[in-house]
PDB file of N, CA and C in Angstrom:
ATOM      1  N   ASN A  19       0.831  -1.248   0.004  1.00 97.00           N
ATOM      2  CA  ASN A  19       0.086   0.127   0.056  1.00 97.00           C
ATOM      3  C   ASN A  19       0.974   1.289  -0.087  1.00 97.00           C
ATOM      4  N   ILE A  20       0.423   2.202  -0.858  1.00 98.00           N
ATOM      5  CA  ILE A  20       1.422   3.761  -0.757  1.00 98.00           C
ATOM      6  C   ILE A  20       0.353   4.736  -0.615  1.00 98.00           C
ATOM      7  N   LYS A  21       0.857   5.818  -0.070  1.00 98.00           N
ATOM      8  CA  LYS A  21       0.262   6.803   0.590  1.00 98.00           C
ATOM      9  C   LYS A  21       0.354   8.076  -0.414  1.00 98.00           C
ATOM     10  N   VAL A  22      -0.588   8.628  -0.959  1.00 98.00           N
ATOM     11  CA  VAL A  22      -0.728   9.459  -2.036  1.00 98.00           C
ATOM     12  C   VAL A  22      -1.463  10.609  -1.744  1.00 98.00           C
ATOM     13  N   GLN A  23      -0.460  12.020  -2.241  1.00 98.00           N
ATOM     14  CA  GLN A  23      -1.105  13.423  -1.906  1.00 98.00           C
ATOM     15  C   GLN A  23      -1.669  13.751  -3.136  1.00 98.00           C
ATOM     16  N   VAL A  24      -2.893  13.852  -3.564  1.00 97.00           N
ATOM     17  CA  VAL A  24      -3.361  14.330  -4.630  1.00 97.00           C
ATOM     18  C   VAL A  24      -3.593  16.179  -4.914  1.00 97.00           C
ATOM     19  N   LYS A  25      -3.070  16.455  -5.854  1.00 97.00           N
ATOM     20  CA  LYS A  25      -3.240  17.865  -6.155  1.00 97.00           C
ATOM     21  C   LYS A  25      -3.563  18.232  -7.583  1.00 97.00           C
ATOM     22  N   PRO A  26      -5.349  18.097  -7.622  1.00 97.00           N
ATOM     23  CA  PRO A  26      -6.192  18.310  -8.450  1.00 97.00           C
ATOM     24  C   PRO A  26      -5.823  19.560  -9.203  1.00 97.00           C
ATOM     25  N   GLN A  27      -6.437  19.728 -10.355  1.00 97.00           N
ATOM     26  CA  GLN A  27      -6.347  20.933 -11.141  1.00 97.00           C
ATOM     27  C   GLN A  27      -4.867  21.637 -11.436  1.00 97.00           C
ATOM     28  N   ALA A  28      -4.119  20.709 -11.375  1.00 98.00           N
ATOM     29  CA  ALA A  28      -2.693  20.923 -11.402  1.00 98.00           C
ATOM     30  C   ALA A  28      -2.407  21.353 -13.111  1.00 98.00           C
ATOM     31  N   LYS A  29      -1.167  22.751 -13.391  1.00 97.00           N
ATOM     32  CA  LYS A  29      -0.947  22.627 -14.600  1.00 97.00           C
ATOM     33  C   LYS A  29      -0.281  21.528 -15.608  1.00 97.00           C
ATOM     34  N   LYS A  30       0.601  20.823 -14.811  1.00 98.00           N
ATOM     35  CA  LYS A  30       1.411  19.952 -15.157  1.00 98.00           C
ATOM     36  C   LYS A  30       0.826  18.335 -14.458  1.00 98.00           C
ATOM     37  N   GLU A  31       0.922  17.421 -15.306  1.00 98.00           N
ATOM     38  CA  GLU A  31       0.663  16.062 -14.701  1.00 98.00           C
ATOM     39  C   GLU A  31       1.986  15.356 -14.478  1.00 98.00           C
ATOM     40  N   SER A  32       1.991  14.910 -12.788  1.00 98.00           N
ATOM     41  CA  SER A  32       3.450  14.280 -12.615  1.00 98.00           C
ATOM     42  C   SER A  32       3.128  13.165 -11.257  1.00 98.00           C
ATOM     43  N   VAL A  33       4.178  12.386 -11.193  1.00 98.00           N
ATOM     44  CA  VAL A  33       4.094  11.577 -10.043  1.00 98.00           C
ATOM     45  C   VAL A  33       5.395  11.874  -9.413  1.00 98.00           C
ATOM     46  N   THR A  34       5.539  12.224  -8.322  1.00 98.00           N
ATOM     47  CA  THR A  34       7.030  12.466  -7.451  1.00 98.00           C
ATOM     48  C   THR A  34       6.830  11.472  -6.389  1.00 98.00           C
ATOM     49  N   VAL A  35       8.108  11.207  -5.820  1.00 98.00           N
ATOM     50  CA  VAL A  35       8.248  10.480  -4.673  1.00 98.00           C
ATOM     51  C   VAL A  35       8.827  11.419  -3.576  1.00 98.00           C
ATOM     52  N   GLU A  36       8.058  11.548  -2.307  1.00 98.00           N
ATOM     53  CA  GLU A  36       8.680  12.634  -1.611  1.00 98.00           C
ATOM     54  C   GLU A  36       9.880  11.817  -0.486  1.00 98.00           C
ATOM     55  N   ALA A  37      10.527  12.497   0.177  1.00 98.00           N
ATOM     56  CA  ALA A  37      11.442  11.784   1.087  1.00 98.00           C
ATOM     57  C   ALA A  37      10.814  10.691   1.998  1.00 98.00           C
ATOM     58  N   ASP A  38       9.654  11.135   2.430  1.00 97.00           N
ATOM     59  CA  ASP A  38       9.250  10.501   3.583  1.00 97.00           C
ATOM     60  C   ASP A  38       8.636   9.080   2.913  1.00 97.00           C
ATOM     61  N   GLY A  39       8.478   8.644   1.632  1.00 97.00           N
ATOM     62  CA  GLY A  39       7.743   7.803   0.877  1.00 97.00           C
ATOM     63  C   GLY A  39       6.513   8.043   0.497  1.00 97.00           C
ATOM     64  N   THR A  40       6.100   9.217   0.734  1.00 98.00           N
ATOM     65  CA  THR A  40       4.671   9.583   0.357  1.00 98.00           C
ATOM     66  C   THR A  40       4.802   9.703  -1.543  1.00 98.00           C
ATOM     67  N   TYR A  41       3.448   9.567  -2.259  1.00 98.00           N
ATOM     68  CA  TYR A  41       3.556   9.929  -3.623  1.00 98.00           C
ATOM     69  C   TYR A  41       3.068  11.272  -3.704  1.00 98.00           C
ATOM     70  N   THR A  42       3.409  12.126  -4.517  1.00 98.00           N
ATOM     71  CA  THR A  42       2.656  13.202  -4.800  1.00 98.00           C
ATOM     72  C   THR A  42       2.285  13.204  -6.303  1.00 98.00           C
ATOM     73  N   VAL A  43       0.906  13.151  -6.781  1.00 98.00           N
ATOM     74  CA  VAL A  43       0.267  12.984  -8.117  1.00 98.00           C
ATOM     75  C   VAL A  43      -0.304  14.252  -8.218  1.00 98.00           C
ATOM     76  N   ARG A  44       0.116  15.069  -9.266  1.00 98.00           N
ATOM     77  CA  ARG A  44      -0.514  16.160  -9.625  1.00 98.00           C
ATOM     78  C   ARG A  44      -1.239  15.866 -10.859  1.00 98.00           C
ATOM     79  N   VAL A  45      -2.614  16.148 -11.035  1.00 98.00           N
ATOM     80  CA  VAL A  45      -3.649  15.994 -12.207  1.00 98.00           C
ATOM     81  C   VAL A  45      -3.862  16.878 -12.701  1.00 98.00           C
ATOM     82  N   HIS A  46      -4.543  16.961 -13.811  1.00 98.00           N
ATOM     83  CA  HIS A  46      -5.542  18.191 -14.648  1.00 98.00           C
ATOM     84  C   HIS A  46      -6.855  18.068 -13.868  1.00 98.00           C
ATOM     85  N   ALA A  47      -7.308  16.968 -13.641  1.00 97.00           N
ATOM     86  CA  ALA A  47      -8.688  16.833 -13.295  1.00 97.00           C
ATOM     87  C   ALA A  47      -9.118  17.526 -12.485  1.00 97.00           C
ATOM     88  N   PRO A  48     -10.401  17.625 -12.394  1.00 96.00           N
ATOM     89  CA  PRO A  48     -10.739  18.501 -11.158  1.00 96.00           C
ATOM     90  C   PRO A  48     -11.162  17.169  -9.981  1.00 96.00           C
ATOM     91  N   PRO A  49     -11.308  17.867  -8.895  1.00 94.00           N
ATOM     92  CA  PRO A  49     -11.862  17.063  -7.801  1.00 94.00           C
ATOM     93  C   PRO A  49     -13.555  16.828  -7.667  1.00 94.00           C
ATOM     94  N   PHE A  50     -14.016  16.345  -8.977  1.00 93.00           N
ATOM     95  CA  PHE A  50     -15.352  16.282  -8.618  1.00 93.00           C
ATOM     96  C   PHE A  50     -16.088  14.998  -9.514  1.00 93.00           C
ATOM     97  N   ASP A  51     -16.787  14.454  -8.695  1.00 94.00           N
ATOM     98  CA  ASP A  51     -17.186  12.880  -9.634  1.00 94.00           C
ATOM     99  C   ASP A  51     -16.530  11.945  -9.626  1.00 94.00           C
ATOM    100  N   GLY A  52     -15.077  12.020  -8.765  1.00 94.00           N
ATOM    101  CA  GLY A  52     -14.195  10.836  -9.002  1.00 94.00           C
ATOM    102  C   GLY A  52     -13.206  10.958 -10.120  1.00 94.00           C
ATOM    103  N   GLN A  53     -13.389  12.232 -10.635  1.00 96.00           N
ATOM    104  CA  GLN A  53     -12.647  12.477 -11.835  1.00 96.00           C
ATOM    105  C   GLN A  53     -11.053  12.396 -11.626  1.00 96.00           C
ATOM    106  N   ALA A  54     -10.393  13.404 -10.740  1.00 97.00           N
ATOM    107  CA  ALA A  54      -9.347  13.133 -10.143  1.00 97.00           C
ATOM    108  C   ALA A  54      -8.663  11.819  -9.619  1.00 97.00           C
ATOM    109  N   ASN A  55      -9.636  11.260  -9.087  1.00 97.00           N
ATOM    110  CA  ASN A  55      -9.364   9.557  -8.461  1.00 97.00           C
ATOM    111  C   ASN A  55      -9.002   8.767  -9.606  1.00 97.00           C
ATOM    112  N   SER A  56      -9.775   8.748 -10.730  1.00 97.00           N
ATOM    113  CA  SER A  56      -9.749   7.921 -11.625  1.00 97.00           C
ATOM    114  C   SER A  56      -8.275   8.186 -12.564  1.00 97.00           C
ATOM    115  N   ARG A  57      -8.020   9.464 -12.826  1.00 98.00           N
ATOM    116  CA  ARG A  57      -6.765   9.971 -13.334  1.00 98.00           C
ATOM    117  C   ARG A  57      -5.526   9.618 -12.474  1.00 98.00           C
ATOM    118  N   VAL A  58      -5.716   9.749 -11.221  1.00 98.00           N
ATOM    119  CA  VAL A  58      -4.675   9.162 -10.248  1.00 98.00           C
ATOM    120  C   VAL A  58      -4.369   8.146 -10.551  1.00 98.00           C
ATOM    121  N   GLN A  59      -5.427   7.128 -10.781  1.00 98.00           N
ATOM    122  CA  GLN A  59      -5.316   5.860 -10.654  1.00 98.00           C
ATOM    123  C   GLN A  59      -4.321   5.365 -12.129  1.00 98.00           C
ATOM    124  N   GLN A  60      -4.938   5.997 -13.402  1.00 98.00           N
ATOM    125  CA  GLN A  60      -4.263   5.789 -14.546  1.00 98.00           C
ATOM    126  C   GLN A  60      -2.685   6.113 -14.433  1.00 98.00           C
ATOM    127  N   LEU A  61      -2.260   7.305 -13.765  1.00 98.00           N
ATOM    128  CA  LEU A  61      -1.171   7.830 -13.620  1.00 98.00           C
ATOM    129  C   LEU A  61      -0.420   6.997 -13.063  1.00 98.00           C
ATOM    130  N   LEU A  62      -0.706   6.065 -11.825  1.00 98.00           N
ATOM    131  CA  LEU A  62       0.083   5.600 -10.920  1.00 98.00           C
ATOM    132  C   LEU A  62       0.360   4.285 -11.644  1.00 98.00           C
ATOM    133  N   ALA A  63      -0.596   3.571 -12.573  1.00 98.00           N
ATOM    134  CA  ALA A  63      -0.395   2.580 -13.326  1.00 98.00           C
ATOM    135  C   ALA A  63       0.919   2.820 -14.269  1.00 98.00           C
ATOM    136  N   LEU A  64       0.719   3.720 -14.825  1.00 98.00           N
ATOM    137  CA  LEU A  64       1.797   4.253 -15.906  1.00 98.00           C
ATOM    138  C   LEU A  64       3.225   4.314 -15.113  1.00 98.00           C
ATOM    139  N   PHE A  65       3.006   4.881 -13.989  1.00 98.00           N
ATOM    140  CA  PHE A  65       4.285   5.180 -13.248  1.00 98.00           C
ATOM    141  C   PHE A  65       4.948   3.751 -12.597  1.00 98.00           C
ATOM    142  N   PHE A  66       4.338   3.100 -12.558  1.00 98.00           N
ATOM    143  CA  PHE A  66       4.638   1.640 -12.071  1.00 98.00           C
ATOM    144  C   PHE A  66       4.648   0.709 -13.060  1.00 98.00           C
ATOM    145  N   LYS A  67       4.071   0.942 -14.245  1.00 98.00           N
ATOM    146  CA  LYS A  67       4.402   0.169 -15.677  1.00 98.00           C
ATOM    147  C   LYS A  67       3.633  -1.055 -15.569  1.00 98.00           C
ATOM    148  N   ILE A  68       2.288  -0.771 -14.883  1.00 98.00           N
ATOM    149  CA  ILE A  68       1.312  -2.214 -14.589  1.00 98.00           C
ATOM    150  C   ILE A  68      -0.048  -1.659 -15.211  1.00 98.00           C
ATOM    151  N   PRO A  69      -0.948  -2.656 -15.335  1.00 98.00           N
ATOM    152  CA  PRO A  69      -2.405  -2.535 -15.606  1.00 98.00           C
ATOM    153  C   PRO A  69      -3.457  -1.507 -14.738  1.00 98.00           C
ATOM    154  N   LYS A  70      -4.049  -0.771 -15.132  1.00 97.00           N
ATOM    155  CA  LYS A  70      -4.991   0.007 -14.386  1.00 97.00           C
ATOM    156  C   LYS A  70      -5.500  -0.491 -13.048  1.00 97.00           C
ATOM    157  N   SER A  71      -5.907  -1.773 -13.768  1.00 97.00           N
ATOM    158  CA  SER A  71      -6.717  -2.652 -12.815  1.00 97.00           C
ATOM    159  C   SER A  71      -5.929  -3.210 -11.576  1.00 97.00           C
ATOM    160  N   SER A  72      -4.518  -2.893 -11.615  1.00 98.00           N
ATOM    161  CA  SER A  72      -3.902  -3.403 -10.589  1.00 98.00           C
ATOM    162  C   SER A  72      -3.575  -2.248  -9.629  1.00 98.00           C
ATOM    163  N   VAL A  73      -4.382  -1.191  -9.753  1.00 98.00           N
ATOM    164  CA  VAL A  73      -4.359  -0.069  -8.909  1.00 98.00           C
ATOM    165  C   VAL A  73      -5.666   0.020  -8.130  1.00 98.00           C
ATOM    166  N   THR A  74      -5.953   0.246  -6.805  1.00 98.00           N
ATOM    167  CA  THR A  74      -7.293   0.436  -6.404  1.00 98.00           C
ATOM    168  C   THR A  74      -6.921   1.118  -4.966  1.00 98.00           C
ATOM    169  N   LEU A  75      -7.837   2.201  -5.224  1.00 98.00           N
ATOM    170  CA  LEU A  75      -8.169   3.084  -4.128  1.00 98.00           C
ATOM    171  C   LEU A  75      -8.644   2.415  -2.982  1.00 98.00           C
ATOM    172  N   LEU A  76      -7.956   2.453  -1.693  1.00 98.00           N
ATOM    173  CA  LEU A  76      -8.213   1.669  -0.333  1.00 98.00           C
ATOM    174  C   LEU A  76      -9.029   3.027   0.349  1.00 98.00           C
ATOM    175  N   LYS A  77      -8.433   4.005   0.594  1.00 97.00           N
ATOM    176  CA  LYS A  77      -9.235   4.941   1.681  1.00 97.00           C
ATOM    177  C   LYS A  77      -9.089   6.469   1.201  1.00 97.00           C
ATOM    178  N   GLY A  78      -9.636   7.156   1.345  1.00 97.00           N
ATOM    179  CA  GLY A  78      -9.391   8.624   1.257  1.00 97.00           C
ATOM    180  C   GLY A  78     -10.376   9.128   0.004  1.00 97.00           C
ATOM    181  N   LYS A  79     -11.072   8.370  -0.460  1.00 96.00           N
ATOM    182  CA  LYS A  79     -11.951   8.653  -1.792  1.00 96.00           C
ATOM    183  C   LYS A  79     -12.341  10.330  -1.961  1.00 96.00           C
ATOM    184  N   LYS A  80     -12.484  11.261  -0.661  1.00 95.00           N
ATOM    185  CA  LYS A  80     -13.154  12.349  -0.693  1.00 95.00           C
ATOM    186  C   LYS A  80     -11.974  13.059  -0.111  1.00 95.00           C
ATOM    187  N   SER A  81     -10.909  12.562   0.176  1.00 96.00           N
ATOM    188  CA  SER A  81      -9.647  13.267   0.733  1.00 96.00           C
ATOM    189  C   SER A  81      -8.398  13.529  -0.144  1.00 96.00           C
ATOM    190  N   LYS A  82      -7.744  14.734   0.102  1.00 94.00           N
ATOM    191  CA  LYS A  82      -6.332  14.959  -0.723  1.00 94.00           C
ATOM    192  C   LYS A  82      -5.237  14.087  -0.419  1.00 94.00           C
ATOM    193  N   ILE A  83      -5.227  13.468   0.484  1.00 97.00           N
ATOM    194  CA  ILE A  83      -4.567  12.060   1.208  1.00 97.00           C
ATOM    195  C   ILE A  83      -5.187  10.619   0.983  1.00 97.00           C
ATOM    196  N   LYS A  84      -4.604   9.844  -0.052  1.00 98.00           N
ATOM    197  CA  LYS A  84      -5.099   8.924  -0.162  1.00 98.00           C
ATOM    198  C   LYS A  84      -4.554   7.559   0.005  1.00 98.00           C
ATOM    199  N   THR A  85      -5.025   6.374   0.126  1.00 98.00           N
ATOM    200  CA  THR A  85      -4.081   5.279   0.307  1.00 98.00           C
ATOM    201  C   THR A  85      -4.575   4.105  -0.889  1.00 98.00           C
ATOM    202  N   PHE A  86      -3.585   3.813  -1.565  1.00 98.00           N
ATOM    203  CA  PHE A  86      -3.584   2.603  -2.903  1.00 98.00           C
ATOM    204  C   PHE A  86      -2.958   1.645  -2.442  1.00 98.00           C
ATOM    205  N   HIS A  87      -3.672   0.584  -3.064  1.00 98.00           N
ATOM    206  CA  HIS A  87      -2.962  -0.954  -3.033  1.00 98.00           C
ATOM    207  C   HIS A  87      -2.659  -1.019  -4.339  1.00 98.00           C
ATOM    208  N   ILE A  88      -1.277  -1.283  -4.641  1.00 98.00           N
ATOM    209  CA  ILE A  88      -0.568  -1.673  -5.692  1.00 98.00           C
ATOM    210  C   ILE A  88      -0.211  -3.247  -5.885  1.00 98.00           C
ATOM    211  N   LEU A  89      -0.819  -3.916  -7.055  1.00 97.00           N
ATOM    212  CA  LEU A  89      -0.853  -5.244  -7.209  1.00 97.00           C
ATOM    213  C   LEU A  89       0.358  -5.173  -8.212  1.00 97.00           C
ATOM    214  N   PHE A  90       1.755  -6.069  -7.769  1.00 91.00           N
ATOM    215  CA  PHE A  90       2.440  -6.071  -8.760  1.00 91.00           C
ATOM    216  C   PHE A  90       2.420  -7.360  -9.576  1.00 91.00           C
TER     217      PHE A  90
END
């Protein structure tokens, strides 16, 4: 499981790893109707080079700090 801080409506999309092991994911998508969560899932899949179905949101659906399960 990884801890992710989401920055919605960012100008540039990116995935970075912070010194404490937290991932920061910046997405263009707004935080409405799960749009940002879906895009975070896609970006994490690309980052780890795994299928999108291997990335699952565990908790934090409506929070900026989320926990994702990554299945390698």
